Short mmCIF file of C-alpha atoms in Angstrom, two decimals:
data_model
loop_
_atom_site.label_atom_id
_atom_site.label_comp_id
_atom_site.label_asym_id
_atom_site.label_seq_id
_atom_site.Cartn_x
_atom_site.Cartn_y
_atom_site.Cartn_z
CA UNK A 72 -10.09 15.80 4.49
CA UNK A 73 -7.86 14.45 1.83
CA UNK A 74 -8.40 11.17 -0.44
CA UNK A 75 -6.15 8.92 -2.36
CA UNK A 76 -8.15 6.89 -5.17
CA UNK A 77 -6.88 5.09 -8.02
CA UNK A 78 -6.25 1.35 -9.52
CA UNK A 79 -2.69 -0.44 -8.86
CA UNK A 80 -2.58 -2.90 -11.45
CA UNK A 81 -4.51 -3.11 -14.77
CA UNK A 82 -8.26 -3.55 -15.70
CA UNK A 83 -8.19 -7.37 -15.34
CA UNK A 84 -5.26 -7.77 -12.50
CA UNK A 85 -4.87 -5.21 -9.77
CA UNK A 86 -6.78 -4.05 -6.95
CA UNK A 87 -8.54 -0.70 -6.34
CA UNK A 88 -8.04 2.05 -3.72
CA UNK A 89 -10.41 4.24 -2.04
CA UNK A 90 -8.90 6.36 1.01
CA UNK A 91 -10.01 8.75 2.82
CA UNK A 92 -7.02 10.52 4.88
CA UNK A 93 -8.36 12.50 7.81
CA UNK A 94 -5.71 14.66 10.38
CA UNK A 95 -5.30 11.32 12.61
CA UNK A 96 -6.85 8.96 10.30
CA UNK A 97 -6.89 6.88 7.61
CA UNK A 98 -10.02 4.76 6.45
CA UNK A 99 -11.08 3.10 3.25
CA UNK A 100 -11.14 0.00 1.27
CA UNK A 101 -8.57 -1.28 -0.65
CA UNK A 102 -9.77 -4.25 -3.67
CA UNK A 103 -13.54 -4.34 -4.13
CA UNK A 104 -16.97 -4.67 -2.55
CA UNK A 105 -16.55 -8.37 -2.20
CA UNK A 106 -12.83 -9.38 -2.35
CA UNK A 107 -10.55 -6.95 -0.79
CA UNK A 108 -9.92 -5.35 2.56
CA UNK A 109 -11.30 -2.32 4.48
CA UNK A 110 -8.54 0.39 5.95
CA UNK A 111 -8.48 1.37 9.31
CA UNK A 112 -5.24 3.28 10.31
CA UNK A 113 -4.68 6.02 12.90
CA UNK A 114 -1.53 8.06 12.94
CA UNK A 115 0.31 11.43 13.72
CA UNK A 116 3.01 13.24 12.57
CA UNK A 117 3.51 15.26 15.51
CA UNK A 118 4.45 12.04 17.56
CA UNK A 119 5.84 10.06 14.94
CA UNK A 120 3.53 7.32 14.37
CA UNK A 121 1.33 5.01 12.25
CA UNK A 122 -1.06 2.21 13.66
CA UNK A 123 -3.96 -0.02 12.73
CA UNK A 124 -5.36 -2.65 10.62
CA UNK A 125 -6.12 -3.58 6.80
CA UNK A 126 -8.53 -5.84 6.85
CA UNK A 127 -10.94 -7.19 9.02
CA UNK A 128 -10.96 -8.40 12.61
CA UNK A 129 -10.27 -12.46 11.64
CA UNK A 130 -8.48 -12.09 8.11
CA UNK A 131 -6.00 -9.02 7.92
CA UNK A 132 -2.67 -7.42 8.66
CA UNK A 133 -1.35 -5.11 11.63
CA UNK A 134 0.11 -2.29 10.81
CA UNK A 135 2.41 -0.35 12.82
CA UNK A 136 5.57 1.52 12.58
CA UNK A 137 7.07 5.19 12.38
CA UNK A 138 5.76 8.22 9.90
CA UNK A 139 7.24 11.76 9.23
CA UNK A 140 6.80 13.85 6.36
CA UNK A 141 9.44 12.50 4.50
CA UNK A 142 9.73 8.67 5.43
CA UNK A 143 7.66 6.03 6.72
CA UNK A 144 9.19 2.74 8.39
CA UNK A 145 6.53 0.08 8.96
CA UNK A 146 5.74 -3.68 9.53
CA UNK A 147 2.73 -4.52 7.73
CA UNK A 148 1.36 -8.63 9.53
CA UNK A 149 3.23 -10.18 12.07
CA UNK A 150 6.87 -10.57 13.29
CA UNK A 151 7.19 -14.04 11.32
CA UNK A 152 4.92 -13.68 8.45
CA UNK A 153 4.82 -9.98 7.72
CA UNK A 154 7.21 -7.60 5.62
CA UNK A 155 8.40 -4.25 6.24
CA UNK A 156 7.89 -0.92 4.29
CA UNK A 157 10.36 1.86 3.93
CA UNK A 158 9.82 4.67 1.87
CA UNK A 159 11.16 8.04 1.14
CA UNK A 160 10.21 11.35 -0.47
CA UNK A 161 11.92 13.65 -2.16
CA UNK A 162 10.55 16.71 -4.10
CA UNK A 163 7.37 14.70 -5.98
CA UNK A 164 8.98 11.51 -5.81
CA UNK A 165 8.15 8.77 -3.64
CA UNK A 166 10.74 5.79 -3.61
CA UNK A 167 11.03 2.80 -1.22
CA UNK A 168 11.29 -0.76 -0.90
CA UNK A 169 8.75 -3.91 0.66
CA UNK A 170 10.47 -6.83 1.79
CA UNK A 171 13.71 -7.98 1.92
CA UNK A 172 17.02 -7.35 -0.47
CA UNK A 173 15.85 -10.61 -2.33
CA UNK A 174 11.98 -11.02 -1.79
CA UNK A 175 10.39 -7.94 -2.25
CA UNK A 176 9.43 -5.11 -4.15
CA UNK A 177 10.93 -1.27 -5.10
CA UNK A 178 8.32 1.62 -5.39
CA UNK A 179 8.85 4.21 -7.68
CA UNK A 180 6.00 6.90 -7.60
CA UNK A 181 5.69 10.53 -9.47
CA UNK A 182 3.45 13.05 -7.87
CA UNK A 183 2.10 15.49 -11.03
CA UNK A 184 0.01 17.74 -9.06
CA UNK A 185 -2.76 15.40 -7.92
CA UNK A 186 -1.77 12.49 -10.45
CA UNK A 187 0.13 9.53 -9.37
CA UNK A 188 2.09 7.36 -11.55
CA UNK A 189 4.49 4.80 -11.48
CA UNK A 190 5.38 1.48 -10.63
CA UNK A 191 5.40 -1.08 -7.80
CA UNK A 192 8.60 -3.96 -8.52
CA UNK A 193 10.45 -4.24 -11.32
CA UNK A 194 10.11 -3.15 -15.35
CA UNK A 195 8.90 -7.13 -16.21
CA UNK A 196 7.35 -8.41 -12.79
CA UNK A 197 5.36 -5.56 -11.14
CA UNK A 198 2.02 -3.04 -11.18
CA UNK A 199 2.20 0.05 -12.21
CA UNK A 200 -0.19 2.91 -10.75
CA UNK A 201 -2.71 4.96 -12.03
CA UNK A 202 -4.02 6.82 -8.84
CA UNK A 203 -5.44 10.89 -7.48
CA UNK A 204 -4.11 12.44 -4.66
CA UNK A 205 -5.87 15.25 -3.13
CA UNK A 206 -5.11 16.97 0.28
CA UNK A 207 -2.54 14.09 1.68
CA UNK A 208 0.93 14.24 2.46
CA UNK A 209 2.69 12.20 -0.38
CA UNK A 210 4.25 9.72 1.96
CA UNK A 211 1.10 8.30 3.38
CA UNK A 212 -0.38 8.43 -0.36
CA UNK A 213 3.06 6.05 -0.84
CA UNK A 214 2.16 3.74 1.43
CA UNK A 215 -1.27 3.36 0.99
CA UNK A 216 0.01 2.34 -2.63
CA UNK A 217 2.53 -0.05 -1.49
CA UNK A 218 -0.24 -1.60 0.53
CA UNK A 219 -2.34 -2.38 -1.95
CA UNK A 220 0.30 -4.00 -4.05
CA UNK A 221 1.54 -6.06 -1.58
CA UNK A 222 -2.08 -6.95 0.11
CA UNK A 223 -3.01 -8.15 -4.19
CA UNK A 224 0.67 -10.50 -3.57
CA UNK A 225 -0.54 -11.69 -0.59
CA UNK A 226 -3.98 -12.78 -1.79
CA UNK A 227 -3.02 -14.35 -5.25
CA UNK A 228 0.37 -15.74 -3.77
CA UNK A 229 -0.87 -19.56 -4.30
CA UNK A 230 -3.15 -19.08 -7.03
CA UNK A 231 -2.14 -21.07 -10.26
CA UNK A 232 -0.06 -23.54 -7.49
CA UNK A 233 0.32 -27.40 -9.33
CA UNK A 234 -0.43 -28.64 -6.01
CA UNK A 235 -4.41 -27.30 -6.00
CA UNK A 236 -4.95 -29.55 -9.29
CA UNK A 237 -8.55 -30.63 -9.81
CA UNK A 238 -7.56 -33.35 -12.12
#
């Protein structure tokens, strides 16, 4: 059994990750004991896929989409308010995009052994990632990344909104 741990964001903003990656399944919790989201994810790489849920059963996001070795295409939430993940590896380097062209984020990933580093978005708006990878396939330690980064943007999207003044 393989696990992918680590912290994408710093000590004050950012979410932790704690996976465990089984043959056919994935299972963890991404954030913390209280606010974050538990991982439940079955796939194969013999018939292609990935499947499940991050979250729980009334607050989450579906998951579903295609997985190989070397690429992973997948919708994470709905059809209308859900994004896609695409990512690619090459050598020790794991590169992709969430979202759209405009509304979105770029992954950019180094493998160093069982070290991960890099960043999720851009060089001023962005998290980077301080993370272990033991015994998984660097894709699905990729996405399980890119999750976590885009399940923080989901949950602080309206925080700091004019329109929730207490005045």
């Amino acid at each position: 059994m393989g696990t992918v741990h680590g912290r994408v964001g710093g000590a004050i903003g950012g979410y932790d990750l704690q996976a465990q990656v089984a043959s056919n399944n994935i299972s963890g919790r991404i954030g913390g004991a209280m606010f974050g989201m538990d991982i439940d994810l079955n796939y194969s790489l013999t018939a292609g896929f990935i499947k499940g849920r991050i979250g729980g059963l009334l607050w989450g996001q579906d998951v579903q989409g295609q997985v190989s070795p070397t690429g992973l295409q997948v919708r994470v939430g709905g059809i209308v308010a859900g994004n896609d993940i695409t990512i690619t590896v090459a050598a020790n380097n794991i590169s992709g995009r969430c979202g759209g062209d405009v509304i979105g984020f770029d992954l950019d990933l180094k493998l160093d052994g069982v070290h991960a580093t890099g960043r999720l978005g851009g060089p001023m708006i962005g998290m980077s990632v301080d993370g272990f990878v033991e015994d998984t396939l660097p894709v699905i330690a990729g996405f399980l990344f890119a999750v976590t980064y885009y399940i923080y943007r989901l949950n602080h999207r309206n925080r700091g909104s004019s329109s929730h003044s207490r005045n």
